[in-house]
Amino acid sequence: MTTETSHPSVAAVRSTEEQYVEVIGLLEEQNSPVGTAPIAENMQLAMPSVSEMLKRLADKGLVTHAPYEGASLSEKGRMLFANVIRRHRLWEVFLTQHLGMSWHNVYEHACRLEHGTLEPVTARLGSFLGNPEYCPHGSPIPGADGTWPPSQGQPLLEMPIGSEYQIVRILQENDADCLTFLFERDVMIGTVVRLMDIASYDGTVSLDVSGKPVAMGTRVASRLRVTPIVEMRGNASGEST
Amino acid sequence: MTTETSHPSVAAVRSTEEQYVEVIGLLEEQNSPVGTAPIAENMQLAMPSVSEMLKRLADKGLVTHAPYEGASLSEKGRMLFANVIRRHRLWEVFLTQHLGMSWHNVYEHACRLEHGTLEPVTARLGSFLGNPEYCPHGSPIPGADGTWPPSQGQPLLEMPIGSEYQIVRILQENDADCLTFLFERDVMIGTVVRLMDIASYDGTVSLDVSGKPVAMGTRVASRLRVTPIVEMRGNASGEST
DNA sequence: TCAAGAAATTAGGCATTCCTAAATCTCATG
DNA sequence: CATGAGATTTAGGAATGCCTAATTTCTTGA
């Protein structure tokens, strides 16, 4: 903190590095440290490319990385991560709320915009949007100071069968195919679903989405985060469209 | 037009190439073809870097370039140019009108955003902004089809002395120092100025900006484009702030 | 315990895009 | 028409960031 940069987005941080930090940070939310393979798969790169870059990120102090043991974001890396995610998710909010784009395909566009967004624009974009705390997929948006709003929702698969829940978050928002799958079945943030069954054989999950049956595998279902809905007789709640 | 891309922003056009095309296109508005030196100066690069890239842009069919004779955008290059400028200036409008940024420093930010903006976002951003025809510096914004609105204004220096004019365009909006110079003297789009004098000795231009005298050299003054104001007695017109 | 097999790294290359230094071309002018 | 200044290109090299192929390390089950 001597003559160092105060805003990670401004200084000598290459756009490629930001992308790596973003992916590593997101993967680390699932399990840490992150191996080379998941990063390579996520970024559609060959493993040696990732291996090499991890070394360079470690040199820059953005990650800690002992060979054969995966990578974790350093303190500096986590600060950059929060900043990148903030930019990313603010753009997602802009793209959906103001440009009318659909939540299931804004990830890629936000990804492209985030790396060209310097701090003055980030700050003003935040104000313009009303400093939202959650992105269109329900994930938290770090504040300008790097603090995270609480994560919302509990895993749908851990909830008792038979009750109704409102979807408040869909994880792994960078998996476009998964989001499209859900989008086409009207499963999105705010949707009220009733958990009908989790098949003991292969784990297939059956939902009722405002009267329509929807089935999905555990891989998809495990990404849904919900809050319980208080059951009211005679009114199945009114947030379907 | 066989299996080619229809939108230049999407396909195999590198962001670096877009920047070169943008600079070449802008410089070509002053005089064509454009030499290696002005490009290098504008992009803050060494001349061999430009020379080499011009060869590569020529290979890609974006410019025509015979050695020692400067470069001009090809048809394909002009299409890309219009598209890049469209994205650039739409972002400038967004940054000033919606994020409240000042017209004199949005160029750089728009420059960073433009290269990450794919067609769906460009189209929706255009609609969101009401498909404006002019950027905050008064330059025309090409439409989605690549057609340009007419250029506005006439050179201030070609106007008769003593009359009032409204500034409708400031050229070379990528020259931040020049824009700041003007900004600090309240000379901007919409400002009404009276042309007081053009010194025959060194060409220094004297203006009256709502009662305040403002002097500037020809290099700056030659970038101002104005429309005449019909003189009305007893009302010096009311657009100063 | 030990040998697949999976995961990760090293080795060696390539494309992009920049640089400095040196050579070359153009053009105005004496 | 020769020449020197200035513009431009060529030559040679470096950093980034990706690749394939080969090697090394880790893990796990027989």
Coordinates of C-alpha atoms (C1' of nucleotides) in Angstrom, one line a residue:
Chain A
M1 CA 0.0 0.0 0.0
T2 CA 2.9 2.4 -0.6
T3 CA 2.7 3.7 -4.1
E4 CA 0.5 0.8 -5.2
T5 CA -2.7 1.1 -7.1
S6 CA -5.9 1.6 -5.2
H7 CA -8.2 0.3 -7.9
P8 CA -7.3 -3.0 -9.4
S9 CA -9.1 -2.3 -12.6
V10 CA -6.9 0.6 -13.4
A11 CA -3.4 -0.5 -13.1
A12 CA -1.1 -3.1 -14.6
V13 CA -3.7 -5.8 -14.6
R14 CA -4.0 -7.4 -18.0
S15 CA -7.5 -8.3 -19.3
T16 CA -6.4 -11.9 -19.6
E17 CA -5.3 -12.0 -16.0
E18 CA -8.7 -10.6 -15.0
Q19 CA -10.4 -13.4 -16.8
Y20 CA -8.3 -16.1 -15.0
V21 CA -8.9 -14.4 -11.6
E22 CA -12.6 -14.3 -12.3
V23 CA -12.8 -18.0 -13.3
I24 CA -10.6 -19.1 -10.4
G25 CA -12.6 -17.1 -7.9
L26 CA -15.9 -18.5 -9.2
L27 CA -14.6 -22.1 -9.1
E28 CA -13.2 -21.5 -5.7
E29 CA -16.7 -20.9 -4.4
Q30 CA -17.4 -24.6 -5.1
N31 CA -14.1 -26.1 -3.8
S32 CA -10.7 -24.7 -3.0
P33 CA -8.0 -24.8 -4.1
V34 CA -8.9 -25.1 -7.8
G35 CA -7.1 -27.6 -10.0
T36 CA -5.7 -26.8 -13.4
A37 CA -8.2 -29.0 -15.2
P38 CA -11.4 -27.2 -14.1
I39 CA -9.9 -23.8 -15.1
A40 CA -8.9 -25.2 -18.5
E41 CA -12.3 -26.7 -19.1
N42 CA -14.1 -23.5 -18.0
M43 CA -12.0 -21.2 -20.2
Q44 CA -11.8 -23.7 -23.1
L45 CA -8.0 -23.8 -23.0
A46 CA -5.4 -26.5 -23.0
M47 CA -4.1 -27.4 -19.6
P48 CA -0.5 -26.4 -20.2
S49 CA -1.7 -22.9 -21.0
V50 CA -3.4 -22.7 -17.6
S51 CA -0.5 -24.3 -15.9
E52 CA 1.8 -21.7 -17.3
M53 CA -0.5 -18.8 -16.5
L54 CA -0.9 -19.9 -13.0
K55 CA 2.8 -19.6 -12.6
R56 CA 2.7 -16.1 -13.9
L57 CA -0.3 -15.1 -11.7
A58 CA 1.6 -16.5 -8.7
D59 CA 4.6 -14.3 -9.7
K60 CA 2.3 -11.3 -9.8
G61 CA 0.9 -12.2 -6.4
L62 CA -2.6 -12.8 -7.5
V63 CA -2.8 -16.5 -6.6
T64 CA -0.9 -18.9 -4.4
H65 CA 0.0 -22.0 -6.4
A66 CA 2.3 -24.9 -5.4
P67 CA 2.8 -27.3 -8.3
Y68 CA 0.4 -30.2 -8.4
E69 CA -1.7 -28.6 -5.7
G70 CA -4.1 -26.3 -7.4
A71 CA -4.5 -22.5 -7.0
S72 CA -6.2 -20.2 -4.6
L73 CA -6.7 -16.5 -4.9
S74 CA -4.4 -14.4 -2.7
E75 CA -5.6 -11.4 -0.7
K76 CA -4.7 -9.2 -3.7
G77 CA -6.4 -11.7 -6.0
R78 CA -9.6 -11.7 -4.0
M79 CA -9.7 -7.9 -4.1
L80 CA -9.3 -8.0 -7.9
F81 CA -11.9 -10.8 -8.1
A82 CA -14.5 -8.7 -6.2
N83 CA -13.8 -5.8 -8.4
V84 CA -14.1 -7.8 -11.6
I85 CA -17.3 -9.5 -10.4
R86 CA -18.7 -6.1 -9.4
R87 CA -18.2 -4.8 -12.9
H88 CA -19.4 -7.9 -14.5
R89 CA -22.7 -8.1 -12.5
L90 CA -23.4 -4.4 -12.8
W91 CA -23.3 -4.8 -16.5
E92 CA -25.6 -7.8 -16.3
V93 CA -28.1 -5.7 -14.4
F94 CA -27.8 -2.9 -17.0
L95 CA -28.1 -5.3 -19.9
T96 CA -31.3 -7.0 -18.6
Q97 CA -33.0 -4.0 -16.9
H98 CA -32.2 -1.3 -19.3
L99 CA -31.4 -2.9 -22.6
G100 CA -34.1 -5.6 -22.2
M101 CA -31.8 -8.6 -22.8
S102 CA -32.7 -11.9 -21.3
W103 CA -31.0 -13.1 -18.1
H104 CA -29.8 -16.3 -19.7
N105 CA -27.5 -14.8 -22.2
V106 CA -26.1 -11.6 -20.7
Y107 CA -23.1 -13.4 -19.1
E108 CA -21.0 -13.4 -22.2
H109 CA -21.7 -9.8 -23.1
A110 CA -21.0 -8.6 -19.5
C111 CA -17.7 -10.6 -19.7
R112 CA -16.6 -8.6 -22.7
L113 CA -17.6 -5.2 -21.2
E114 CA -16.2 -5.7 -17.8
H115 CA -12.6 -5.6 -18.9
G116 CA -12.9 -2.3 -20.5
T117 CA -14.6 -0.6 -17.6
L118 CA -12.4 1.6 -15.5
E119 CA -13.3 2.8 -12.0
P120 CA -15.1 6.1 -12.8
V121 CA -17.5 4.2 -15.1
T122 CA -18.0 1.4 -12.6
A123 CA -18.9 3.8 -9.8
R124 CA -21.3 5.8 -12.0
L125 CA -22.8 2.7 -13.4
G126 CA -23.4 1.5 -9.9
S127 CA -25.2 4.7 -9.0
F128 CA -27.2 4.7 -12.2
L129 CA -28.5 1.2 -11.4
G130 CA -29.2 2.0 -7.8
N131 CA -26.3 0.0 -6.5
P132 CA -28.1 -3.3 -6.8
E133 CA -26.9 -6.1 -4.5
Y134 CA -27.8 -9.1 -6.7
C135 CA -27.3 -9.8 -10.4
P136 CA -30.0 -11.2 -12.7
H137 CA -29.0 -14.7 -11.7
G138 CA -29.3 -13.9 -8.0
S139 CA -25.6 -13.8 -7.2
P140 CA -24.3 -11.1 -4.9
I141 CA -22.6 -8.0 -6.3
P142 CA -19.7 -6.7 -4.2
G143 CA -19.8 -3.1 -3.2
A144 CA -17.3 -0.5 -4.3
D145 CA -15.4 -1.3 -1.0
G146 CA -15.2 -5.0 -1.9
T147 CA -17.7 -6.3 0.7
W148 CA -20.2 -8.9 -0.4
P149 CA -23.9 -9.0 0.3
P150 CA -25.0 -12.2 1.9
S151 CA -25.6 -15.1 -0.4
Q152 CA -29.3 -15.8 -0.9
G153 CA -31.2 -19.0 -0.9
Q154 CA -30.7 -22.6 0.2
P155 CA -30.0 -25.6 -2.1
L156 CA -33.3 -26.8 -3.6
L157 CA -32.1 -30.4 -3.2
E158 CA -31.8 -30.1 0.5
M159 CA -35.4 -28.9 1.0
P160 CA -38.3 -31.2 2.0
I161 CA -40.3 -32.7 -0.9
G162 CA -43.8 -31.5 -1.5
S163 CA -43.5 -27.8 -0.6
E164 CA -43.3 -24.7 -2.7
Y165 CA -40.2 -22.6 -3.1
Q166 CA -39.2 -19.4 -4.9
I167 CA -36.0 -19.6 -6.9
V168 CA -33.7 -16.8 -5.8
R169 CA -30.4 -17.8 -7.4
I170 CA -29.1 -20.0 -10.2
L171 CA -25.4 -20.9 -9.8
Q172 CA -22.8 -21.2 -12.5
E173 CA -24.3 -18.5 -14.6
N174 CA -21.5 -18.9 -17.1
D175 CA -22.9 -22.2 -18.3
A176 CA -25.1 -20.8 -21.1
D177 CA -26.5 -24.2 -22.1
C178 CA -27.7 -24.8 -18.6
L179 CA -29.3 -21.4 -18.3
T180 CA -31.0 -21.9 -21.7
F181 CA -32.3 -25.3 -20.6
L182 CA -33.9 -23.6 -17.5
F183 CA -35.0 -20.5 -19.5
E184 CA -36.9 -22.7 -22.0
R185 CA -38.7 -24.4 -19.1
D186 CA -39.7 -21.0 -17.4
V187 CA -37.4 -21.7 -14.5
M188 CA -35.9 -18.4 -13.5
I189 CA -35.3 -16.0 -10.6
G190 CA -38.6 -15.4 -9.0
T191 CA -40.3 -18.5 -10.3
V192 CA -42.3 -20.5 -7.8
V193 CA -41.8 -24.2 -8.0
R194 CA -43.1 -27.2 -6.1
L195 CA -40.6 -29.9 -5.4
M196 CA -42.5 -33.1 -6.4
D197 CA -39.9 -35.8 -6.4
I198 CA -36.2 -36.7 -6.3
A199 CA -35.9 -40.1 -7.9
S200 CA -34.0 -42.5 -5.7
Y201 CA -32.7 -44.4 -8.7
D202 CA -30.8 -41.7 -10.6
G203 CA -31.7 -38.5 -8.7
T204 CA -33.9 -37.1 -11.4
V205 CA -35.7 -34.1 -10.0
S206 CA -39.4 -33.4 -10.7
L207 CA -40.8 -30.0 -10.3
D208 CA -44.2 -28.4 -10.8
V209 CA -43.8 -25.0 -12.4
S210 CA -47.2 -23.3 -12.1
G211 CA -49.0 -26.5 -13.1
K212 CA -46.5 -27.6 -15.7
P213 CA -44.3 -30.6 -14.8
V214 CA -40.5 -30.0 -15.3
A215 CA -37.9 -32.7 -14.9
M216 CA -34.1 -32.2 -14.7
G217 CA -31.0 -34.0 -13.6
T218 CA -29.2 -33.4 -10.3
R219 CA -26.4 -31.6 -12.0
V220 CA -28.8 -28.9 -13.0
A221 CA -31.1 -29.0 -10.0
S222 CA -28.2 -28.7 -7.6
R223 CA -27.5 -25.2 -8.9
L224 CA -30.9 -23.9 -7.9
R225 CA -31.1 -21.9 -4.7
V226 CA -34.5 -21.2 -3.2
T227 CA -36.4 -19.7 -0.2
P228 CA -39.4 -21.5 1.2
I229 CA -42.8 -20.0 0.4
V230 CA -45.4 -19.9 3.1
E231 CA -48.3 -22.0 1.9
M232 CA -51.6 -20.2 1.6
R233 CA -54.8 -22.0 0.9
G234 CA -56.7 -20.8 -2.1
N235 CA -53.8 -18.7 -3.4
A236 CA -50.9 -20.3 -5.1
S237 CA -49.0 -17.0 -5.1
G238 CA -48.9 -14.7 -8.1
E239 CA -45.4 -14.5 -9.5
S240 CA -45.3 -16.7 -12.6
T241 CA -44.6 -14.5 -15.6
Chain B
M1 CA -21.0 -11.9 -49.1
T2 CA -21.1 -15.6 -49.4
T3 CA -20.5 -17.2 -46.0
E4 CA -18.9 -14.0 -44.8
T5 CA -19.9 -12.3 -41.6
S6 CA -22.5 -9.7 -41.8
H7 CA -21.5 -7.8 -38.7
P8 CA -17.9 -6.7 -38.6
S9 CA -17.9 -6.6 -34.8
V10 CA -18.6 -10.2 -34.4
A11 CA -16.1 -12.1 -36.5
A12 CA -12.4 -12.5 -36.8
V13 CA -11.6 -8.9 -36.3
R14 CA -9.1 -8.4 -33.5
S15 CA -9.6 -5.5 -31.1
T16 CA -6.1 -4.2 -32.1
E17 CA -7.2 -4.1 -35.7
E18 CA -10.4 -2.2 -34.8
Q19 CA -8.3 0.4 -33.0
Y20 CA -6.1 0.9 -36.1
V21 CA -9.1 1.1 -38.4
E22 CA -10.7 3.6 -36.1
V23 CA -7.6 5.9 -36.0
I24 CA -7.0 5.6 -39.7
G25 CA -10.6 6.4 -40.5
L26 CA -10.6 9.4 -38.3
L27 CA -7.3 10.7 -39.7
E28 CA -8.5 10.1 -43.2
E29 CA -11.3 12.6 -42.6
Q30 CA -8.6 15.3 -42.4
N31 CA -6.5 14.1 -45.4
S32 CA -6.2 10.9 -47.2
P33 CA -4.2 8.7 -47.5
V34 CA -2.9 8.6 -44.0
G35 CA 0.9 8.4 -43.4
T36 CA 2.5 6.1 -41.0
A37 CA 3.7 9.0 -38.8
P38 CA 0.3 10.4 -37.8
I39 CA -1.0 7.0 -37.0
A40 CA 2.0 6.3 -34.8
E41 CA 1.7 9.6 -33.0
N42 CA -2.1 9.2 -32.5
M43 CA -1.7 5.7 -31.1
Q44 CA 1.5 6.4 -29.1
L45 CA 3.3 3.7 -31.0
A46 CA 6.7 3.5 -32.7
M47 CA 6.5 3.8 -36.5
P48 CA 7.8 0.4 -37.3
S49 CA 4.9 -1.1 -35.3
V50 CA 2.4 0.8 -37.4
S51 CA 4.3 0.0 -40.6
E52 CA 4.1 -3.7 -39.9
M53 CA 0.5 -3.6 -38.9
L54 CA -0.5 -1.7 -42.0
K55 CA 0.9 -4.6 -44.0
R56 CA -1.2 -7.0 -42.0
L57 CA -4.3 -4.9 -42.3
A58 CA -3.7 -4.7 -46.1
D59 CA -3.4 -8.5 -46.1
K60 CA -6.7 -8.7 -44.3
G61 CA -8.2 -6.4 -46.9
L62 CA -9.1 -3.7 -44.4
V63 CA -6.8 -1.0 -45.9
T64 CA -5.0 -0.4 -49.2
H65 CA -1.4 0.4 -48.6
A66 CA 1.5 0.8 -51.0
P67 CA 4.8 1.2 -49.3
Y68 CA 5.9 4.8 -48.7
E69 CA 2.4 6.0 -49.8
G70 CA 0.3 5.9 -46.7
A71 CA -2.9 3.9 -46.1
S72 CA -6.6 4.3 -46.9
L73 CA -9.5 2.2 -45.7
S74 CA -10.8 -0.2 -48.2
E75 CA -14.6 -0.7 -48.6
K76 CA -14.5 -3.5 -46.0
G77 CA -12.4 -1.2 -43.8
R78 CA -14.9 1.6 -44.1
M79 CA -17.7 -0.7 -43.1
L80 CA -15.8 -1.8 -40.0
F81 CA -14.9 1.8 -39.3
A82 CA -18.6 2.9 -39.4
N83 CA -19.5 0.1 -37.1
V84 CA -16.7 0.8 -34.6
I85 CA -17.5 4.5 -34.6
R86 CA -21.1 3.7 -34.1
R87 CA -20.4 1.7 -31.0
H88 CA -17.9 4.3 -29.7
R89 CA -20.2 7.2 -30.0
L90 CA -23.2 5.4 -28.7
W91 CA -21.2 4.7 -25.6
E92 CA -20.2 8.3 -25.4
V93 CA -23.9 9.3 -25.4
F94 CA -24.6 6.8 -22.7
L95 CA -21.7 7.9 -20.5
T96 CA -22.6 11.6 -20.7
Q97 CA -26.4 11.4 -20.8
H98 CA -27.0 8.6 -18.4
L99 CA -23.9 8.3 -16.2
G100 CA -23.4 12.0 -16.0
M101 CA -19.8 12.0 -17.2
S102 CA -18.4 15.1 -18.8
W103 CA -18.1 15.2 -22.6
H104 CA -14.4 16.1 -22.4
N105 CA -13.2 12.8 -21.0
V106 CA -15.6 10.2 -22.2
Y107 CA -13.6 9.4 -25.3
E108 CA -11.1 7.1 -23.5
H109 CA -13.8 5.2 -21.7
A110 CA -15.9 4.7 -24.8
C111 CA -12.7 3.5 -26.6
R112 CA -12.4 0.7 -24.0
L113 CA -16.0 -0.3 -24.1
E114 CA -16.4 -0.3 -27.9
H115 CA -14.2 -3.3 -28.5
G116 CA -16.2 -5.5 -26.1
T117 CA -19.6 -4.6 -27.6
L118 CA -21.2 -7.2 -29.9
E119 CA -24.0 -6.5 -32.3
P120 CA -27.0 -7.4 -30.0
V121 CA -25.7 -5.0 -27.4
T122 CA -25.0 -2.2 -29.9
A123 CA -28.5 -2.5 -31.4
R124 CA -30.2 -2.4 -28.0
L125 CA -28.0 0.4 -26.8
G126 CA -28.9 2.4 -29.9
S127 CA -32.6 1.9 -29.2
F128 CA -32.2 2.6 -25.5
L129 CA -30.5 5.9 -26.3
G130 CA -33.2 6.8 -29.0
N131 CA -30.8 6.2 -31.9
P132 CA -29.0 9.5 -31.5
E133 CA -27.4 10.9 -34.7
Y134 CA -24.6 12.9 -33.0
C135 CA -22.2 12.2 -30.2
P136 CA -21.5 14.6 -27.3
H137 CA -18.8 16.3 -29.4
G138 CA -21.2 16.8 -32.3
S139 CA -19.8 14.2 -34.6
P140 CA -22.2 12.0 -36.6
I141 CA -23.1 8.5 -35.4
P142 CA -23.5 6.0 -38.2
G143 CA -26.7 4.1 -38.3
A144 CA -26.9 0.3 -37.9
D145 CA -26.8 0.1 -41.7
G146 CA -23.6 2.1 -41.9
T147 CA -25.0 5.3 -43.3
W148 CA -23.8 8.6 -41.8
P149 CA -25.9 11.5 -40.8
P150 CA -24.8 14.8 -42.4
S151 CA -21.9 16.6 -40.8
Q152 CA -22.9 19.6 -38.8
G153 CA -21.5 23.1 -38.7
Q154 CA -19.0 25.1 -40.7
P155 CA -15.5 26.0 -39.6
L156 CA -15.5 28.9 -37.2
L157 CA -12.4 30.4 -38.8
E158 CA -14.2 30.8 -42.1
M159 CA -17.0 32.8 -40.6
P160 CA -17.2 36.6 -40.7
I161 CA -15.8 38.4 -37.6
G162 CA -18.2 40.1 -35.2
S163 CA -21.1 37.8 -35.4
E164 CA -22.4 35.2 -32.9
Y165 CA -22.3 31.5 -33.5
Q166 CA -23.4 28.4 -31.7
I167 CA -20.8 25.6 -31.4
V168 CA -22.2 22.4 -32.8
R169 CA -19.1 20.3 -33.2
I170 CA -15.6 20.0 -31.9
L171 CA -13.3 17.9 -34.0
Q172 CA -10.5 15.6 -32.9
E173 CA -12.4 14.5 -29.8
N174 CA -9.6 12.1 -29.0
D175 CA -7.3 15.0 -28.0
A176 CA -8.1 15.1 -24.3
D177 CA -5.8 18.0 -23.7
C178 CA -7.6 20.1 -26.3
L179 CA -11.0 19.2 -25.0
T180 CA -10.0 20.0 -21.4
F181 CA -8.6 23.4 -22.6
L182 CA -12.0 24.2 -24.1
F183 CA -13.9 22.7 -21.2
E184 CA -12.2 24.9 -18.7
R185 CA -13.1 27.9 -20.8
D186 CA -16.8 26.9 -21.0
V187 CA -16.5 26.3 -24.7
M188 CA -18.6 23.3 -25.6
I189 CA -21.4 22.0 -27.8
G190 CA -24.2 24.5 -27.6
T191 CA -22.1 27.4 -26.3
V192 CA -22.8 30.7 -28.1
V193 CA -19.6 32.6 -28.9
R194 CA -19.0 35.9 -30.7
L195 CA -16.0 35.9 -33.0
M196 CA -14.1 39.0 -31.9
D197 CA -10.8 38.8 -33.8
I198 CA -8.4 36.7 -35.7
A199 CA -5.0 38.3 -35.3
S200 CA -3.3 38.8 -38.6
Y201 CA 0.2 38.3 -36.9
D202 CA -0.1 34.8 -35.5
G203 CA -3.7 33.9 -36.0
T204 CA -4.7 34.0 -32.4
V205 CA -8.5 33.9 -32.2
S206 CA -10.4 36.0 -29.7
L207 CA -13.9 35.0 -28.7
D208 CA -16.5 36.4 -26.4
V209 CA -18.2 33.6 -24.4
S210 CA -21.2 35.2 -22.7
G211 CA -19.3 38.3 -21.7
K212 CA -16.0 36.6 -20.9
P213 CA -13.1 36.9 -23.3
V214 CA -11.4 33.7 -24.5
A215 CA -8.3 33.5 -26.6
M216 CA -7.0 30.4 -28.4
G217 CA -4.5 29.5 -31.1
T218 CA -5.6 28.5 -34.6
R219 CA -4.7 24.9 -34.0
V220 CA -7.6 24.7 -31.5
A221 CA -9.9 27.2 -33.1
S222 CA -9.8 25.4 -36.4
R223 CA -11.5 22.4 -34.8
L224 CA -14.6 24.3 -33.9
R225 CA -17.6 23.9 -36.1
V226 CA -20.5 26.4 -35.7
T227 CA -23.8 27.5 -37.1
P228 CA -24.7 31.2 -37.4
I229 CA -27.1 32.7 -34.8
V230 CA -29.7 35.1 -35.9
E231 CA -28.9 38.3 -34.0
M232 CA -31.8 39.5 -31.8
R233 CA -31.6 42.9 -30.2
G234 CA -32.1 42.9 -26.4
N235 CA -31.5 39.1 -26.0
A236 CA -28.1 37.7 -26.3
S237 CA -29.5 34.1 -26.2
G238 CA -29.7 32.0 -23.2
E239 CA -27.6 28.9 -23.5
S240 CA -24.5 29.3 -21.4
T241 CA -24.5 26.7 -18.7
Chain C
dT1 C1' 3.0 -52.4 -2.4
dC2 C1' 2.8 -51.3 -6.9
dA3 C1' 1.1 -50.4 -11.4
dA4 C1' -2.4 -48.2 -14.1
dG5 C1' -4.6 -44.0 -15.0
dA6 C1' -5.5 -39.3 -14.0
dA7 C1' -3.7 -34.7 -13.3
dA8 C1' -0.1 -31.6 -14.0
dT9 C1' 4.1 -29.9 -15.7
dT10 C1' 8.0 -29.3 -18.9
dA11 C1' 9.7 -28.8 -23.6
dG12 C1' 9.5 -26.8 -27.8
dG13 C1' 6.8 -23.9 -31.1
dC14 C1' 3.9 -20.4 -33.1
dA15 C1' 1.1 -16.0 -33.7
dT16 C1' 0.4 -11.4 -32.3
dT17 C1' 2.1 -7.0 -31.4
dC18 C1' 5.2 -4.3 -29.7
dC19 C1' 10.3 -2.3 -29.5
dT20 C1' 15.2 -0.3 -31.1
dA21 C1' 18.7 0.3 -34.5
dA22 C1' 19.9 0.4 -39.2
dA23 C1' 18.9 0.8 -43.9
dT24 C1' 16.2 2.8 -47.6
dC25 C1' 13.2 5.8 -50.0
dT26 C1' 11.1 10.4 -51.3
dC27 C1' 11.3 15.0 -52.2
dA28 C1' 12.5 19.7 -52.0
dT29 C1' 16.1 22.6 -52.9
dG30 C1' 20.6 24.4 -53.9
Chain D
dC1 C1' 20.8 16.7 -60.8
dA2 C1' 22.8 15.7 -56.5
dT3 C1' 22.0 15.6 -51.6
dG4 C1' 20.4 15.8 -47.1
dA5 C1' 16.3 15.9 -44.1
dG6 C1' 12.5 13.5 -42.9
dA7 C1' 9.4 9.7 -43.6
dT8 C1' 9.2 4.8 -44.0
dT9 C1' 10.5 0.2 -44.0
dT10 C1' 13.5 -3.8 -42.9
dA11 C1' 16.1 -6.5 -39.5
dG12 C1' 16.3 -8.6 -35.3
dG13 C1' 14.4 -9.3 -30.8
dA14 C1' 11.2 -9.5 -26.7
dA15 C1' 6.7 -10.4 -24.0
dT16 C1' 2.2 -12.4 -24.0
dG17 C1' -0.5 -16.2 -24.4
dC18 C1' -1.8 -20.0 -26.8
dC19 C1' -0.8 -25.0 -28.7
dT20 C1' 0.8 -30.3 -29.1
dA21 C1' 3.7 -33.9 -27.5
dA22 C1' 6.3 -35.9 -24.0
dT23 C1' 7.4 -36.4 -19.2
dT24 C1' 6.5 -36.3 -14.3
dT25 C1' 3.8 -36.6 -10.2
dC26 C1' -0.1 -38.1 -7.7
dT27 C1' -3.8 -41.3 -6.5
dT28 C1' -6.1 -45.4 -6.1
dG29 C1' -7.4 -50.1 -6.5
dA30 C1' -5.8 -54.9 -7.1

